[in-house]
mmCIF file of C-alpha atoms in Angstrom:
data_model
loop_
_atom_site.group_PDB
_atom_site.id
_atom_site.type_symbol
_atom_site.label_atom_id
_atom_site.label_comp_id
_atom_site.label_asym_id
_atom_site.label_seq_id
_atom_site.Cartn_x
_atom_site.Cartn_y
_atom_site.Cartn_z
ATOM 1 C CA VAL A 1320 1.954 -19.968 -4.721
ATOM 2 C CA ASP A 1321 5.595 -19.591 -3.836
ATOM 3 C CA ALA A 1322 6.011 -15.952 -2.803
ATOM 4 C CA LYS A 1323 9.712 -16.191 -3.609
ATOM 5 C CA THR A 1324 8.862 -16.485 -7.288
ATOM 6 C CA LEU A 1325 6.811 -13.301 -7.191
ATOM 7 C CA ARG A 1326 8.027 -9.736 -7.341
ATOM 8 C CA VAL A 1327 6.467 -6.377 -6.681
ATOM 9 C CA ILE A 1328 4.226 -5.186 -9.498
ATOM 10 C CA GLY A 1329 3.241 -1.570 -9.586
ATOM 11 C CA GLY A 1330 5.570 -0.522 -6.789
ATOM 12 C CA ASP A 1331 5.075 -0.366 -3.064
ATOM 13 C CA ILE A 1332 2.783 2.227 -1.572
ATOM 14 C CA ARG A 1333 4.093 4.055 1.452
ATOM 15 C CA ALA A 1334 4.408 7.492 2.980
ATOM 16 C CA SER A 1335 6.420 9.915 0.898
ATOM 17 C CA LEU A 1336 6.024 13.542 -0.067
ATOM 18 C CA SER A 1337 8.419 13.570 -2.984
ATOM 19 C CA THR A 1338 7.575 10.448 -4.987
ATOM 20 C CA PRO A 1339 4.355 10.749 -7.029
ATOM 21 C CA ASP A 1340 3.453 7.055 -6.973
ATOM 22 C CA ARG A 1341 3.434 6.806 -3.185
ATOM 23 C CA VAL A 1342 0.960 8.172 -0.709
ATOM 24 C CA ILE A 1343 0.915 9.474 2.828
ATOM 25 C CA ILE A 1344 -0.447 6.813 5.136
ATOM 26 C CA ALA A 1345 0.643 7.384 8.718
ATOM 27 C CA PRO A 1346 -1.738 5.960 11.343
ATOM 28 C CA SER A 1347 -3.066 8.753 13.540
ATOM 29 C CA GLU A 1348 -3.731 8.692 17.267
ATOM 30 C CA PHE A 1349 -7.133 7.244 16.355
ATOM 31 C CA ILE A 1350 -5.561 4.086 14.933
ATOM 32 C CA PRO A 1351 -3.255 2.526 17.533
ATOM 33 C CA ILE A 1352 -0.274 0.762 16.001
ATOM 34 C CA ALA A 1353 -1.565 -2.542 17.402
ATOM 35 C CA ILE A 1354 -4.812 -2.076 15.477
ATOM 36 C CA ALA A 1355 -2.928 -1.144 12.312
ATOM 37 C CA GLU A 1356 -0.829 -4.283 12.722
ATOM 38 C CA ASN A 1357 -3.966 -6.394 13.181
ATOM 39 C CA LEU A 1358 -5.563 -4.836 10.105
ATOM 40 C CA VAL A 1359 -2.657 -5.536 7.809
ATOM 41 C CA SER A 1360 -2.088 -9.008 9.277
ATOM 42 C CA GLU A 1361 -5.716 -9.900 8.495
ATOM 43 C CA ILE A 1362 -5.167 -8.666 4.957
ATOM 44 C CA ASP A 1363 -1.902 -10.622 4.707
ATOM 45 C CA ILE A 1364 -3.506 -13.874 5.880
ATOM 46 C CA SER A 1365 -6.095 -13.741 3.087
ATOM 47 C CA SER A 1366 -3.828 -12.030 0.632
ATOM 48 C CA ILE A 1367 -3.159 -14.577 -2.122
ATOM 49 C CA SER A 1368 -5.629 -14.000 -4.923
ATOM 50 C CA ASN A 1369 -5.762 -16.394 -7.850
ATOM 51 C CA ALA A 1370 -6.593 -15.225 -11.352
ATOM 52 C CA GLY A 1371 -10.189 -14.029 -11.507
ATOM 53 C CA GLU A 1372 -10.758 -13.977 -7.756
ATOM 54 C CA VAL A 1373 -12.292 -10.943 -6.010
ATOM 55 C CA PHE A 1374 -10.819 -9.526 -2.804
ATOM 56 C CA SER A 1375 -13.211 -7.776 -0.385
ATOM 57 C CA TYR A 1376 -11.783 -5.430 2.230
ATOM 58 C CA ASN A 1377 -14.797 -5.763 4.543
ATOM 59 C CA GLY A 1378 -15.024 -9.474 3.933
ATOM 60 C CA THR A 1379 -11.392 -9.831 4.964
ATOM 61 C CA VAL A 1380 -11.138 -7.382 7.866
ATOM 62 C CA GLY A 1381 -14.661 -7.814 9.263
ATOM 63 C CA PRO A 1382 -16.582 -5.436 11.553
ATOM 64 C CA ARG A 1383 -14.642 -2.762 13.440
ATOM 65 C CA THR A 1384 -15.714 -3.093 17.082
ATOM 66 C CA VAL A 1385 -14.673 -1.903 20.516
ATOM 67 C CA ALA A 1386 -14.033 -5.538 21.445
ATOM 68 C CA LYS A 1387 -11.356 -5.646 18.747
ATOM 69 C CA GLY A 1388 -9.703 -2.548 20.172
ATOM 70 C CA TYR A 1389 -11.043 0.069 17.788
ATOM 71 C CA LYS A 1390 -11.676 3.587 19.080
ATOM 72 C CA GLU A 1391 -14.044 6.339 18.092
ATOM 73 C CA ALA A 1392 -12.560 8.681 15.514
ATOM 74 C CA PRO A 1393 -13.828 11.279 13.040
ATOM 75 C CA ALA A 1394 -15.521 9.820 9.973
ATOM 76 C CA TYR A 1395 -17.638 11.212 7.138
ATOM 77 C CA VAL A 1396 -21.260 10.060 7.297
ATOM 78 C CA GLU A 1397 -23.872 11.512 4.930
ATOM 79 C CA GLY A 1398 -21.944 14.733 4.500
ATOM 80 C CA GLN A 1399 -21.248 15.219 8.208
ATOM 81 C CA THR A 1400 -18.108 14.649 10.253
ATOM 82 C CA VAL A 1401 -19.068 12.371 13.150
ATOM 83 C CA ASN A 1402 -17.279 10.097 15.571
ATOM 84 C CA GLU A 1403 -17.503 6.448 14.572
ATOM 85 C CA ILE A 1404 -15.968 3.258 15.925
ATOM 86 C CA GLY A 1405 -13.109 2.399 13.590
ATOM 87 C CA GLY A 1406 -12.927 5.836 12.006
ATOM 88 C CA GLY A 1407 -9.590 6.186 10.229
ATOM 89 C CA VAL A 1408 -9.367 2.659 8.807
ATOM 90 C CA CYS A 1409 -9.887 4.197 5.381
ATOM 91 C CA GLN A 1410 -6.205 5.072 5.450
ATOM 92 C CA VAL A 1411 -5.506 1.362 5.059
ATOM 93 C CA SER A 1412 -8.203 0.726 2.442
ATOM 94 C CA SER A 1413 -7.052 3.780 0.481
ATOM 95 C CA THR A 1414 -3.430 2.628 0.531
ATOM 96 C CA LEU A 1415 -4.547 -0.767 -0.750
ATOM 97 C CA TYR A 1416 -6.605 0.953 -3.447
ATOM 98 C CA CYS A 1417 -3.537 2.876 -4.614
ATOM 99 C CA ALA A 1418 -1.463 -0.305 -4.728
ATOM 100 C CA VAL A 1419 -4.201 -1.993 -6.764
ATOM 101 C CA LEU A 1420 -4.296 0.942 -9.191
ATOM 102 C CA TYR A 1421 -0.546 0.857 -9.790
ATOM 103 C CA SER A 1422 -0.645 -2.933 -10.147
ATOM 104 C CA GLN A 1423 -3.300 -2.592 -12.884
ATOM 105 C CA LEU A 1424 -5.829 -4.887 -11.255
ATOM 106 C CA GLY A 1425 -9.583 -4.580 -11.766
ATOM 107 C CA ILE A 1426 -11.639 -2.368 -9.452
ATOM 108 C CA LYS A 1427 -14.983 -4.008 -8.637
ATOM 109 C CA SER A 1428 -16.301 -1.685 -5.915
ATOM 110 C CA ARG A 1429 -14.890 1.613 -4.683
ATOM 111 C CA ASP A 1430 -16.381 4.781 -3.217
ATOM 112 C CA ASN A 1431 -14.591 8.034 -2.522
ATOM 113 C CA HIS A 1432 -15.019 10.063 0.659
ATOM 114 C CA TYR A 1433 -17.696 12.766 0.732
ATOM 115 C CA PHE A 1434 -14.952 15.330 1.346
ATOM 116 C CA LYS A 1435 -11.431 15.125 -0.070
ATOM 117 C CA VAL A 1436 -8.991 13.628 2.422
ATOM 118 C CA ASP A 1437 -5.794 15.505 3.240
ATOM 119 C CA TYR A 1438 -3.436 12.543 2.968
ATOM 120 C CA LEU A 1439 -4.120 11.656 -0.684
ATOM 121 C CA ASP A 1440 -4.335 13.259 -4.092
ATOM 122 C CA TRP A 1441 -7.685 13.656 -5.858
ATOM 123 C CA GLY A 1442 -9.361 10.370 -6.760
ATOM 124 C CA MET A 1443 -6.894 8.166 -4.864
ATOM 125 C CA ASP A 1444 -8.972 7.309 -1.789
ATOM 126 C CA ALA A 1445 -11.328 4.428 -1.034
ATOM 127 C CA THR A 1446 -13.749 4.872 1.838
ATOM 128 C CA VAL A 1447 -15.070 1.867 3.745
ATOM 129 C CA SER A 1448 -17.555 1.296 6.555
ATOM 130 C CA TRP A 1449 -19.403 -1.715 7.917
ATOM 131 C CA PRO A 1450 -21.195 -3.352 6.194
ATOM 132 C CA SER A 1451 -20.895 -0.909 3.308
ATOM 133 C CA PRO A 1452 -19.398 0.726 1.416
ATOM 134 C CA ASP A 1453 -16.788 -1.914 0.702
ATOM 135 C CA PHE A 1454 -13.625 -1.845 -1.393
ATOM 136 C CA LYS A 1455 -13.293 -4.801 -3.756
ATOM 137 C CA PHE A 1456 -10.845 -5.582 -6.506
ATOM 138 C CA GLN A 1457 -10.375 -8.496 -8.884
ATOM 139 C CA ASN A 1458 -7.160 -10.187 -9.916
ATOM 140 C CA THR A 1459 -7.445 -9.608 -13.640
ATOM 141 C CA ARG A 1460 -3.984 -10.982 -14.323
ATOM 142 C CA ASP A 1461 -3.291 -14.495 -15.577
ATOM 143 C CA TYR A 1462 -1.371 -15.485 -12.453
ATOM 144 C CA PRO A 1463 -1.890 -15.233 -8.680
ATOM 145 C CA VAL A 1464 -0.999 -12.046 -6.817
ATOM 146 C CA LYS A 1465 -0.134 -11.576 -3.157
ATOM 147 C CA ILE A 1466 -0.720 -8.537 -0.969
ATOM 148 C CA HIS A 1467 2.326 -7.954 1.204
ATOM 149 C CA THR A 1468 1.849 -5.539 4.110
ATOM 150 C CA THR A 1469 4.152 -4.223 6.824
ATOM 151 C CA VAL A 1470 3.847 -1.769 9.701
ATOM 152 C CA ASP A 1471 6.745 0.302 11.019
ATOM 153 C CA PRO A 1472 5.739 1.044 14.645
ATOM 154 C CA LEU A 1473 8.534 3.564 15.164
ATOM 155 C CA GLU A 1474 7.963 5.627 12.030
ATOM 156 C CA ARG A 1475 4.199 4.893 12.149
ATOM 157 C CA TYR A 1476 4.041 3.846 8.502
ATOM 158 C CA ILE A 1477 2.013 1.219 6.750
ATOM 159 C CA THR A 1478 3.474 -0.199 3.540
ATOM 160 C CA ILE A 1479 1.401 -2.231 1.099
ATOM 161 C CA GLU A 1480 2.932 -4.066 -1.832
ATOM 162 C CA ILE A 1481 1.290 -6.295 -4.410
ATOM 163 C CA TRP A 1482 3.493 -9.113 -5.606
ATOM 164 C CA GLY A 1483 2.873 -10.942 -8.834
ATOM 165 C CA THR A 1484 4.260 -12.195 -12.127
ATOM 166 C CA ASP A 1485 5.090 -9.251 -14.375
ATOM 167 C CA THR A 1486 4.536 -10.636 -17.865
ATOM 168 C CA ASP A 1487 4.802 -7.492 -20.005
ATOM 169 C CA GLY A 1488 6.860 -4.928 -18.097
ATOM 170 C CA THR A 1489 4.208 -2.222 -18.336
ATOM 171 C CA HIS A 1490 3.623 0.391 -15.670
ATOM 172 C CA ILE A 1491 1.263 3.325 -15.287
ATOM 173 C CA GLU A 1492 1.291 7.015 -14.497
ATOM 174 C CA LEU A 1493 -1.812 8.505 -12.877
ATOM 175 C CA THR A 1494 -3.215 11.959 -13.561
ATOM 176 C CA ASN A 1495 -6.524 13.603 -12.742
ATOM 177 C CA GLU A 1496 -8.846 16.233 -14.141
ATOM 178 C CA ARG A 1497 -11.143 18.295 -11.937
ATOM 179 C CA TYR A 1498 -14.404 19.957 -12.913
ATOM 180 C CA ARG A 1499 -16.181 22.374 -10.632
ATOM 181 C CA LEU A 1500 -19.588 21.724 -9.125
ATOM 182 C CA THR A 1501 -21.465 24.982 -8.683
ATOM 183 C CA ASP A 1502 -24.565 25.900 -6.727
ATOM 184 C CA ASP A 1503 -27.559 26.627 -8.965
ATOM 185 C CA GLU A 1504 -28.797 29.611 -7.012
ATOM 186 C CA TYR A 1505 -25.599 31.407 -6.030
ATOM 187 C CA GLY A 1506 -23.112 30.177 -8.649
ATOM 188 C CA VAL A 1507 -20.367 29.397 -6.122
ATOM 189 C CA VAL A 1508 -18.130 26.328 -6.241
ATOM 190 C CA ILE A 1509 -19.404 23.665 -3.828
ATOM 191 C CA GLY A 1510 -17.303 20.689 -4.926
ATOM 192 C CA TYR A 1511 -15.536 18.891 -7.760
ATOM 193 C CA ASN A 1512 -16.077 15.987 -10.119
ATOM 194 C CA VAL A 1513 -12.742 14.241 -10.512
ATOM 195 C CA TYR A 1514 -11.682 11.864 -13.279
ATOM 196 C CA LEU A 1515 -8.620 9.697 -12.772
ATOM 197 C CA TYR A 1516 -6.630 8.562 -15.810
ATOM 198 C CA ALA A 1517 -3.996 5.851 -16.112
ATOM 199 C CA LYS A 1518 -1.342 6.223 -18.776
ATOM 200 C CA ILE A 1519 -0.176 2.694 -19.681
ATOM 201 C CA ILE A 1520 3.546 2.690 -20.519
ATOM 202 C CA ASP A 1521 5.519 -0.262 -21.873
ATOM 203 C CA ALA A 1522 8.999 -1.441 -20.910
ATOM 204 C CA ASP A 1523 10.527 0.804 -23.592
ATOM 205 C CA SER A 1524 8.766 3.917 -22.215
ATOM 206 C CA ASN A 1525 6.226 4.055 -25.036
ATOM 207 C CA VAL A 1526 2.707 5.180 -24.136
ATOM 208 C CA LEU A 1527 0.360 2.405 -25.188
ATOM 209 C CA ARG A 1528 -2.973 3.951 -24.185
ATOM 210 C CA VAL A 1529 -4.758 6.086 -21.624
ATOM 211 C CA GLU A 1530 -7.615 4.610 -19.609
ATOM 212 C CA GLU A 1531 -10.112 6.220 -17.262
ATOM 213 C CA ARG A 1532 -10.300 4.861 -13.743
ATOM 214 C CA ALA A 1533 -13.061 5.257 -11.129
ATOM 215 C CA PRO A 1534 -14.563 8.787 -11.119
ATOM 216 C CA SER A 1535 -15.092 10.672 -7.865
ATOM 217 C CA THR A 1536 -17.302 13.476 -6.593
ATOM 218 C CA TYR A 1537 -16.064 15.568 -3.677
ATOM 219 C CA HIS A 1538 -17.927 18.237 -1.749
ATOM 220 C CA LEU A 1539 -16.412 21.243 -0.037
ATOM 221 C CA HIS A 1540 -16.887 21.860 3.643
ATOM 222 C CA ASP A 1541 -19.438 24.605 4.107
ATOM 223 C CA GLU A 1542 -16.855 26.918 5.656
ATOM 224 C CA ASP A 1543 -14.694 26.561 2.528
ATOM 225 C CA ILE A 1544 -17.471 27.717 0.189
ATOM 226 C CA ALA A 1545 -17.489 31.395 -0.761
ATOM 227 C CA TRP A 1546 -21.161 31.923 0.048
ATOM 228 C CA PRO A 1547 -22.443 35.490 -0.541
ATOM 229 C CA PRO A 1548 -24.135 37.442 2.267
ATOM 230 C CA GLU A 1549 -27.593 36.747 0.848
ATOM 231 C CA TYR A 1550 -27.005 33.017 1.325
ATOM 232 C CA TYR A 1551 -26.531 33.449 5.066
ATOM 233 C CA ALA A 1552 -29.559 35.719 5.210
ATOM 234 C CA ALA A 1553 -31.651 33.070 3.457
ATOM 235 C CA LYS A 1554 -30.193 30.367 5.693
ATOM 236 C CA GLU A 1555 -31.455 32.173 8.782
ATOM 237 C CA THR A 1556 -34.961 32.078 7.342
ATOM 238 C CA GLY A 1557 -34.606 28.455 6.230
ATOM 239 C CA SER A 1558 -35.076 29.171 2.520
ATOM 240 C CA THR A 1559 -31.760 28.020 1.056
ATOM 241 C CA ASP A 1560 -31.759 25.488 -1.774
ATOM 242 C CA GLN A 1561 -28.344 23.918 -2.294
ATOM 243 C CA SER A 1562 -28.117 22.101 -5.586
ATOM 244 C CA ALA A 1563 -25.302 21.670 -8.058
ATOM 245 C CA VAL A 1564 -24.775 21.755 -11.770
#
């Protein structure tokens, strides 16, 4: 594939507060710039995907280990925030997920975080860990695509673009709908079911159709739930029963 014949499809994904089709993705102190550069270079090396091929984030990046330079950082594990080697790499997988969404490629495997992340809108994240969960997508276009990634070490930005042959000129707009999850016993909101929708728009700005993308379920941190006093009283006696409807 000659990358010079390709062009960006779906737009590049990079930090921005004002543009709706871009997302905040600034590596934190937990992801040294050198590690971010290694991550995106590994993705770049394996980045050309022919029609029908499946790209695996874990299969491409591999285990996150101390030997590779990864540090401990906060991560969500079974509803708890814990320190984990390689915590924070989901910023890269989530940015790639957003680029894949806007490029209208097929999502094969994607999980959202247990709690909503601060750097992305609802339903726009893709959590990864080793060996699972993994983020996978399929090139459902008729021609090869290439993932193009860059790191700005001064501004601390990662940019991910997907290049390909744009055959129809369509693009998408993403919206979401949220539905509350409530506790059976106390009736308080404990989380949200989120449905992401893609509005497919042609080159003449006509809406062709609306498609649902991967659904998500997010939980609230316990301190963000408006528990009544009787909940805390029951918690002290060990008789709480948290379930949702």
